[in-house]
Amino acid sequence: MKIQQVIKENRLALLFQQGSFGIEKESQRVYADGSIVVTEHPKSFGDRAYHPYIQTDFAESQLELITPPNKNIEDTFRWLSAIHEVVLRTMPQDEYVFPLSMPAKLPREDQIKVAQLENPVDVAYREHLVKSYGKSKQMVSGIHYNFQLDPTLVQQLFSGQNDYQSAVDFQNDLYLKIARNFLRYQWILVYLLAATPTVDTNYFRDGTPLKPGQYVRSLRSSQYGYVNDPSVKISYDSLQDYVNTLEHAVNSGQLIAEKELYSNVRLRGAKHARELLQNGIQYLEFRLFDLNPFEPYGIGLNDAKFVHYFILLMAWLDEESTESAVNLGKEKLAQVALEDPLSPTAFQAEGEQVLHQLLAMLADIHSDEKIKNIVKDKLTQFANPTQTLSARLVKAIEEHGSYQKLGAKLAIRYKEQAFERFYALSAFDNMELSTQALMFDAIQKGLKIEILDERDQFLSLQFGDHLEYVKNGNMTSHDSYISPLIMENKVVTKKVLAKSGFNVPQSVEFTDIKQAIAGYPLFAGRAVVIKPKSTNYGLGISIFQQSVHDREDFAKAIEIAFREDKEIMVEDYLSGTEYRFFVLGDETLAVLLRVPANVIGDGVHTVAELVAQKNDHPLRGDGSRTPLKKITLGDIEQLQLKEQGLTADSIPPKDQLVQLRANSNISTGGDSIDMTDQMHPSYKALAVGITKAMGAAVCGVDLIIPDLTKPAEPHLGSWGVIEANFNPMMMMHIFPYMGQSRRVTQNVLNMLFPELK
Amino acid sequence: MKIQQVIKENRLALLFQQGSFGIEKESQRVYADGSIVVTEHPKSFGDRAYHPYIQTDFAESQLELITPPNKNIEDTFRWLSAIHEVVLRTMPQDEYVFPLSMPAKLPREDQIKVAQLENPVDVAYREHLVKSYGKSKQMVSGIHYNFQLDPTLVQQLFSGQNDYQSAVDFQNDLYLKIARNFLRYQWILVYLLAATPTVDTNYFRDGTPLKPGQYVRSLRSSQYGYVNDPSVKISYDSLQDYVNTLEHAVNSGQLIAEKELYSNVRLRGAKHARELLQNGIQYLEFRLFDLNPFEPYGIGLNDAKFVHYFILLMAWLDEESTESAVNLGKEKLAQVALEDPLSPTAFQAEGEQVLHQLLAMLADIHSDEKIKNIVKDKLTQFANPTQTLSARLVKAIEEHGSYQKLGAKLAIRYKEQAFERFYALSAFDNMELSTQALMFDAIQKGLKIEILDERDQFLSLQFGDHLEYVKNGNMTSHDSYISPLIMENKVVTKKVLAKSGFNVPQSVEFTDIKQAIAGYPLFAGRAVVIKPKSTNYGLGISIFQQSVHDREDFAKAIEIAFREDKEIMVEDYLSGTEYRFFVLGDETLAVLLRVPANVIGDGVHTVAELVAQKNDHPLRGDGSRTPLKKITLGDIEQLQLKEQGLTADSIPPKDQLVQLRANSNISTGGDSIDMTDQMHPSYKALAVGITKAMGAAVCGVDLIIPDLTKPAEPHLGSWGVIEANFNPMMMMHIFPYMGQSRRVTQNVLNMLFPELK
């Protein structure tokens, strides 16, 4: 199978480097000292019966985190990060995720609980594993790396050759070639990436084989690791051989099931091996990776890229490893696994030679300089074994006194890191915070997420066959199209609300500036708001809070409004406080009061100092990706201070409220205060009614209410609705400055998937 | 009741001139010779049981067209125009609407059929009228003018006085004051606006009272018109008196029902007079207006404005007419009605005095110059009786030989005018044609329409309690919000369609120009389209129809696409013809082929002449308000000609297709060809499936199909979907250049109101 040549001749180099990537990562839940928990799999992680991201592996304490497949490894890492953040922020306060493959301070065997799965077959399988391998071995964790070549590449490679008549046969043999060559050279990855140099003595049933102070490269990949009995012989010569030998091993009782095959390469694409003969091999699973404790998610991105190109080399090489070559590879692996991490490997020359071949391939396919540098760095590690991961790990263990102490320290650090921006899903921070929150909840719940368009905040969510689309966090199929169209148009909104009997301020619309000014007598002596018909950002709005009594003032306000729109409205001004009601379906889930940017004096600090103190709040940031914004001391704020007879250097007396803005927008440093429990229920019911009149499922209703404690009365003096908003903001309810958090994104998911409630 | 003073003191002048206006217009359906039809009320006018706009009055042949109330008289006229256009375009080809109040060539009494209404009480009432008045009188038509003062004005006037404690009493007495003063001075309107100078002899049961060659001002307002027996005496002194006297007339058998009261002013606001005591008078109905045959809709806008201000004067005057003044007014009316239209009236001095008072009022309330000029013009008609409408009508009758001939001629002209822009609803021509078409259909069907926002094409439609909103002709509550959001985003659309198993061209998206260009090897040798992700107007699109084989060309196309968007796609190019499928619900209602602007040679005319000929087509126009657009001969067209070796002066041989554009947009002069019946049903079914996958109720699906006669096969060579559009255009299906019209707006209404189907 001459791959190189076809790739070069058909200019397939770029396609060759594409593919699909998935990562599964096992790890133990531990207490702060690194010892394994005895608690159940947390209910807050959702239901294991279907969860696509958060599962348990062998033991109840052993998490298995699974990314969806992605077209590039970077995205897979984003998922790995996101799932970790969900797990770390959701798990019990006193629990952590152990960053090392080898468990520390294992409980007594009788205290290790196998995963309490619903299906009795799954539990029986685990009980069998206990008998065959003992519980300790099953507690070892690692990384599985799934890789699929781009199907178009496989198709083009097939078109570019003459040896195969069948595309499926070609595809199978291509994957088998990779598998065999990988098994032949896998020791190189163990040399470079292994990270299981030691383990507690009680890990071994019959006493430790390690001399005091002895470290090895990879206990996990050694005969002491998670490996099948040497008598299990599986052939990779052809797919038919693979299926036959695997089925023989099961039928003869060597394995209880096909999935007990702990080979470092599994052929994937069907539930049972025999089905592969029909379907063809779809992708490969590589299983030999120890957790890298220096990486928060168990594997570094550069290492993952290195693995990708190492796998590609296995396809690229003209070499087709025979069964004896595969066996040679396995022997080398066993030997390298038990080598001293600080000494050179016995096979240094071969390792360097293979990496030189890899560099040659990278040159041929014009790959990125970055990946070349990664390979060059790995190459130098053959001459410098202390730079290998296992050597660096040994050093760290020595420094900390034990791998348990090292693991515990790192586990605590990684959990702290996951809380640094507790309101975000770091890896998806280019999306809106509300979409991040929704994804957080969906990952937690176990809904399958597909990001259809990242810039557009467009997700699909799936549970079984039930598929829903969500844009911008709460735009869904539950709203009818006409609702946002109504809400987009203030005039139409008011007509619809008035028709339904809700209190709306009366207004007159104008499309002509002269006519509008000529209409002054209609409004003289009344408190009015003059505003453009369709802007939404407070631009062009003038308020005559007491009453308008000067024709010139009126005309000026009309002109300002016409600058923003071709149509303006003069509307009754309502006095009272504005509250935002977040309504979903039949319920007002949250009520928020927005207060203009302000500080409160303490008689000691200047305004500038008080602002700096307030800006220290973890929810406040400069950019758009924080729930609250820092207060700036710009021109507008200075002017506002001046009106109160203050400057930034004034020291306001204790408890004096210093107003820094007139507008209450969160985006200009305003405070958000949850008032859900304080609000009289009659107003909450009104907001629901208004939402229904809009035909909306999710709506942000702005009511003006003079006294939120008194029940609503049917006149405009008691309450009035000034706006209804589709796609209402959610973050300000989830992370208010003061008051209780309302996790409204969870309600959105409950609305979309009531079957999951 | 001192109104003037309160208006002046409280600056209510502007409010005083506002109000609510409605017009009801009766007229006879006639044949081309002006004789009354003997056909039934056309079924195409919808169901009289609920129709809000098109009803029958007394006789089956007698249309009653009813506008909804509007805040200004201009809007009421737009409705009057729209309802007329619907009636004139919908009625049988050989029928017309007679423009004169007096029927010509009346059928024999036994051939006049009273309106065949469903409710037997309604029919019995009409039979009673026949007995009391004879059928002929009931065939007379006129205009009823409904007017309501602005409720805020009434409220403010009430606040500004001290005589009344009760707002309702005040409102009732205000309307009664207007009613009495109107009855006192109504003769002035008859002098100025009357238009029934003569009638056929057979109109009279007992022979004509008119001498040969005699004309009068208004037969309709005279004792020979549609008036109650003189013994019926109704008091307007107070609401209680009005109710008592009216009930007495009914109880004593003088009238069969309250609605038989043919007073020129009716108090409105309740079904039965007694209920007015509870509700208060809401508005007044003025009934003395003859049809003005020189106006297509029976009344001119200026006259309607004059009537408005005349009514206002009746409120403004300090004078409160007593019962005897009212009786004096009625006597004057009877006298003026029978005066010679060409001679001055006996009451010229009073008429001039009242109009001077009107001018004084207009000065006091700073009203528009235009309205002042209208009043001044009417004032001069007292000195010049030949300028009155009745005098001008007499002249026209004389010129045409008979009022029947005049009426027939005008009836034909008005019907022709209604067809001039048969695709539009002239009065609403500032709205989109599709919204005009939908309104046309809704008026025809009898759905209550409210224009919520004219610029925004936002309507509400109502049947009984069932309310629906429509924007831009087909955006409704039947689409879910997520559908247009999906369709707005080409990438998401394709992902969703691909998930559902529809053939979509494969594509790769890029957000970085360098990466996109570096991706050249992925596409080299393939036919591709390079386009920005989200524009919709054909901007930035490059097509490599055969295949792209030059890196530079590829790079240039990438750059062009990035000028239009931050994200672009490189997509497989599909070969075949593009068709637009208009899908609603479970059905493909229309299939359209769009052909780039072209002419076909005849061996005689130049290209420029052929273009001019083609542009003469009634559907083609320059602006945006025609279904098709004229072909321009601009730079792009010249270039296109040049590529074919032609200029605008070339004479192409017979049957040669001369292409004038590369793009097929209707907006650049393209042809639309209906292919609904030619298209193989399998593609129509696919379009329905695609619409369902989009979650849409109404969708415009663009399919590429190489052969529309062969059934669809499941591969991209047989068909591919390239776009799905929400709010798809409808006019091109309703008015195609070639092929059958598909009235899809009717389907939209059927979807919204299945109960009306």
PDB file of N, CA, C and O in Angstrom, chain B residues 213-244:
ATOM      1  N   GLY B 213     -88.822  68.311 -18.050  1.00  0.00           N
ATOM      2  CA  GLY B 213     -87.615  69.145 -18.079  1.00  0.00           C
ATOM      3  C   GLY B 213     -87.262  69.756 -16.735  1.00  0.00           C
ATOM      4  O   GLY B 213     -86.253  70.431 -16.609  1.00  0.00           O
ATOM      5  N   GLN B 214     -88.041  69.452 -15.696  1.00  0.00           N
ATOM      6  CA  GLN B 214     -87.731  70.049 -14.378  1.00  0.00           C
ATOM      7  C   GLN B 214     -86.680  69.227 -13.631  1.00  0.00           C
ATOM      8  O   GLN B 214     -86.733  68.002 -13.612  1.00  0.00           O
ATOM      9  N   TYR B 215     -85.726  69.925 -13.065  1.00  0.00           N
ATOM     10  CA  TYR B 215     -84.746  69.289 -12.175  1.00  0.00           C
ATOM     11  C   TYR B 215     -84.878  69.892 -10.798  1.00  0.00           C
ATOM     12  O   TYR B 215     -85.287  71.055 -10.663  1.00  0.00           O
ATOM     13  N   VAL B 216     -84.544  69.099  -9.802  1.00  0.00           N
ATOM     14  CA  VAL B 216     -84.519  69.632  -8.425  1.00  0.00           C
ATOM     15  C   VAL B 216     -83.124  69.384  -7.860  1.00  0.00           C
ATOM     16  O   VAL B 216     -82.266  68.806  -8.530  1.00  0.00           O
ATOM     17  N   ARG B 217     -82.933  69.833  -6.628  1.00  0.00           N
ATOM     18  CA  ARG B 217     -81.601  69.639  -6.033  1.00  0.00           C
ATOM     19  C   ARG B 217     -81.456  68.193  -5.546  1.00  0.00           C
ATOM     20  O   ARG B 217     -80.525  67.502  -5.919  1.00  0.00           O
ATOM     21  N   SER B 218     -82.420  67.758  -4.733  1.00  0.00           N
ATOM     22  CA  SER B 218     -82.273  66.404  -4.190  1.00  0.00           C
ATOM     23  C   SER B 218     -83.612  65.727  -4.008  1.00  0.00           C
ATOM     24  O   SER B 218     -84.313  65.963  -3.024  1.00  0.00           O
ATOM     25  N   LEU B 219     -83.956  64.887  -4.961  1.00  0.00           N
ATOM     26  CA  LEU B 219     -85.169  64.093  -4.791  1.00  0.00           C
ATOM     27  C   LEU B 219     -85.056  63.197  -3.572  1.00  0.00           C
ATOM     28  O   LEU B 219     -86.013  62.957  -2.844  1.00  0.00           O
ATOM     29  N   ARG B 220     -83.818  62.689  -3.359  1.00  0.00           N
ATOM     30  CA  ARG B 220     -83.605  61.723  -2.278  1.00  0.00           C
ATOM     31  C   ARG B 220     -83.892  62.350  -0.912  1.00  0.00           C
ATOM     32  O   ARG B 220     -84.408  61.676  -0.013  1.00  0.00           O
ATOM     33  N   SER B 221     -83.563  63.648  -0.745  1.00  0.00           N
ATOM     34  CA  SER B 221     -83.804  64.308   0.537  1.00  0.00           C
ATOM     35  C   SER B 221     -85.205  64.926   0.608  1.00  0.00           C
ATOM     36  O   SER B 221     -85.579  65.475   1.638  1.00  0.00           O
ATOM     37  N   SER B 222     -85.920  64.845  -0.494  1.00  0.00           N
ATOM     38  CA  SER B 222     -87.243  65.475  -0.526  1.00  0.00           C
ATOM     39  C   SER B 222     -88.299  64.499   0.010  1.00  0.00           C
ATOM     40  O   SER B 222     -87.978  63.366   0.375  1.00  0.00           O
ATOM     41  N   GLN B 223     -89.541  64.971  -0.019  1.00  0.00           N
ATOM     42  CA  GLN B 223     -90.663  64.116   0.415  1.00  0.00           C
ATOM     43  C   GLN B 223     -90.786  62.870  -0.462  1.00  0.00           C
ATOM     44  O   GLN B 223     -91.419  61.894  -0.086  1.00  0.00           O
ATOM     45  N   TYR B 224     -90.181  62.905  -1.686  1.00  0.00           N
ATOM     46  CA  TYR B 224     -90.253  61.754  -2.598  1.00  0.00           C
ATOM     47  C   TYR B 224     -89.122  60.752  -2.369  1.00  0.00           C
ATOM     48  O   TYR B 224     -89.015  59.752  -3.059  1.00  0.00           O
ATOM     49  N   GLY B 225     -88.270  61.114  -1.423  1.00  0.00           N
ATOM     50  CA  GLY B 225     -87.094  60.247  -1.178  1.00  0.00           C
ATOM     51  C   GLY B 225     -87.358  59.225  -0.080  1.00  0.00           C
ATOM     52  O   GLY B 225     -88.523  58.911   0.242  1.00  0.00           O
ATOM     53  N   TYR B 226     -86.336  58.849   0.470  1.00  0.00           N
ATOM     54  CA  TYR B 226     -86.310  57.741   1.406  1.00  0.00           C
ATOM     55  C   TYR B 226     -86.541  58.298   2.798  1.00  0.00           C
ATOM     56  O   TYR B 226     -85.637  58.309   3.622  1.00  0.00           O
ATOM     57  N   VAL B 227     -87.774  58.810   3.052  1.00  0.00           N
ATOM     58  CA  VAL B 227     -88.044  59.459   4.342  1.00  0.00           C
ATOM     59  C   VAL B 227     -89.226  58.793   5.031  1.00  0.00           C
ATOM     60  O   VAL B 227     -90.070  58.169   4.401  1.00  0.00           O
ATOM     61  N   ASN B 228     -89.262  58.941   6.361  1.00  0.00           N
ATOM     62  CA  ASN B 228     -90.368  58.380   7.117  1.00  0.00           C
ATOM     63  C   ASN B 228     -91.620  59.225   6.876  1.00  0.00           C
ATOM     64  O   ASN B 228     -91.549  60.362   6.419  1.00  0.00           O
ATOM     65  N   ASP B 229     -92.718  58.626   7.298  1.00  0.00           N
ATOM     66  CA  ASP B 229     -93.975  59.360   7.269  1.00  0.00           C
ATOM     67  C   ASP B 229     -93.828  60.602   8.157  1.00  0.00           C
ATOM     68  O   ASP B 229     -93.239  60.518   9.243  1.00  0.00           O
ATOM     69  N   PRO B 230     -94.377  61.754   7.726  1.00  0.00           N
ATOM     70  CA  PRO B 230     -94.210  62.983   8.527  1.00  0.00           C
ATOM     71  C   PRO B 230     -94.771  62.859   9.938  1.00  0.00           C
ATOM     72  O   PRO B 230     -94.372  63.597  10.841  1.00  0.00           O
ATOM     73  N   SER B 231     -95.637  61.863  10.150  1.00  0.00           N
ATOM     74  CA  SER B 231     -96.213  61.722  11.494  1.00  0.00           C
ATOM     75  C   SER B 231     -95.206  61.205  12.522  1.00  0.00           C
ATOM     76  O   SER B 231     -95.409  61.313  13.723  1.00  0.00           O
ATOM     77  N   VAL B 232     -94.122  60.623  12.017  1.00  0.00           N
ATOM     78  CA  VAL B 232     -93.107  60.112  12.954  1.00  0.00           C
ATOM     79  C   VAL B 232     -92.326  61.297  13.506  1.00  0.00           C
ATOM     80  O   VAL B 232     -91.632  61.992  12.772  1.00  0.00           O
ATOM     81  N   LYS B 233     -92.489  61.537  14.802  1.00  0.00           N
ATOM     82  CA  LYS B 233     -91.821  62.693  15.433  1.00  0.00           C
ATOM     83  C   LYS B 233     -90.846  62.186  16.500  1.00  0.00           C
ATOM     84  O   LYS B 233     -91.273  61.608  17.493  1.00  0.00           O
ATOM     85  N   ILE B 234     -89.596  62.460  16.243  1.00  0.00           N
ATOM     86  CA  ILE B 234     -88.575  62.021  17.202  1.00  0.00           C
ATOM     87  C   ILE B 234     -87.921  63.262  17.805  1.00  0.00           C
ATOM     88  O   ILE B 234     -87.528  64.168  17.076  1.00  0.00           O
ATOM     89  N   SER B 235     -87.835  63.273  19.120  1.00  0.00           N
ATOM     90  CA  SER B 235     -87.251  64.438  19.797  1.00  0.00           C
ATOM     91  C   SER B 235     -85.756  64.253  20.038  1.00  0.00           C
ATOM     92  O   SER B 235     -85.303  63.170  20.431  1.00  0.00           O
ATOM     93  N   TYR B 236     -84.996  65.311  19.821  1.00  0.00           N
ATOM     94  CA  TYR B 236     -83.553  65.305  20.114  1.00  0.00           C
ATOM     95  C   TYR B 236     -83.240  66.212  21.295  1.00  0.00           C
ATOM     96  O   TYR B 236     -82.095  66.585  21.506  1.00  0.00           O
ATOM     97  N   ASP B 237     -84.265  66.564  22.058  1.00  0.00           N
ATOM     98  CA  ASP B 237     -84.032  67.497  23.166  1.00  0.00           C
ATOM     99  C   ASP B 237     -83.137  66.916  24.246  1.00  0.00           C
ATOM    100  O   ASP B 237     -82.294  67.588  24.812  1.00  0.00           O
ATOM    101  N   SER B 238     -83.380  65.643  24.529  1.00  0.00           N
ATOM    102  CA  SER B 238     -82.495  64.963  25.479  1.00  0.00           C
ATOM    103  C   SER B 238     -82.439  63.505  25.041  1.00  0.00           C
ATOM    104  O   SER B 238     -83.290  63.071  24.258  1.00  0.00           O
ATOM    105  N   LEU B 239     -81.464  62.801  25.576  1.00  0.00           N
ATOM    106  CA  LEU B 239     -81.347  61.400  25.181  1.00  0.00           C
ATOM    107  C   LEU B 239     -82.586  60.629  25.634  1.00  0.00           C
ATOM    108  O   LEU B 239     -83.101  59.770  24.927  1.00  0.00           O
ATOM    109  N   GLN B 240     -83.068  60.977  26.819  1.00  0.00           N
ATOM    110  CA  GLN B 240     -84.264  60.305  27.333  1.00  0.00           C
ATOM    111  C   GLN B 240     -85.453  60.538  26.394  1.00  0.00           C
ATOM    112  O   GLN B 240     -86.185  59.600  26.058  1.00  0.00           O
ATOM    113  N   ASP B 241     -85.620  61.792  25.941  1.00  0.00           N
ATOM    114  CA  ASP B 241     -86.703  62.115  25.005  1.00  0.00           C
ATOM    115  C   ASP B 241     -86.542  61.326  23.709  1.00  0.00           C
ATOM    116  O   ASP B 241     -87.507  60.810  23.155  1.00  0.00           O
ATOM    117  N   TYR B 242     -85.318  61.264  23.219  1.00  0.00           N
ATOM    118  CA  TYR B 242     -85.032  60.542  21.975  1.00  0.00           C
ATOM    119  C   TYR B 242     -85.467  59.084  22.110  1.00  0.00           C
ATOM    120  O   TYR B 242     -86.182  58.542  21.265  1.00  0.00           O
ATOM    121  N   VAL B 243     -85.062  58.482  23.222  1.00  0.00           N
ATOM    122  CA  VAL B 243     -85.379  57.069  23.447  1.00  0.00           C
ATOM    123  C   VAL B 243     -86.893  56.879  23.565  1.00  0.00           C
ATOM    124  O   VAL B 243     -87.481  55.990  22.936  1.00  0.00           O
ATOM    125  N   ASN B 244     -87.521  57.741  24.357  1.00  0.00           N
ATOM    126  CA  ASN B 244     -88.968  57.615  24.568  1.00  0.00           C
ATOM    127  C   ASN B 244     -89.741  57.774  23.258  1.00  0.00           C
ATOM    128  O   ASN B 244     -90.619  56.958  22.956  1.00  0.00           O
TER     129      ASN B 244
END
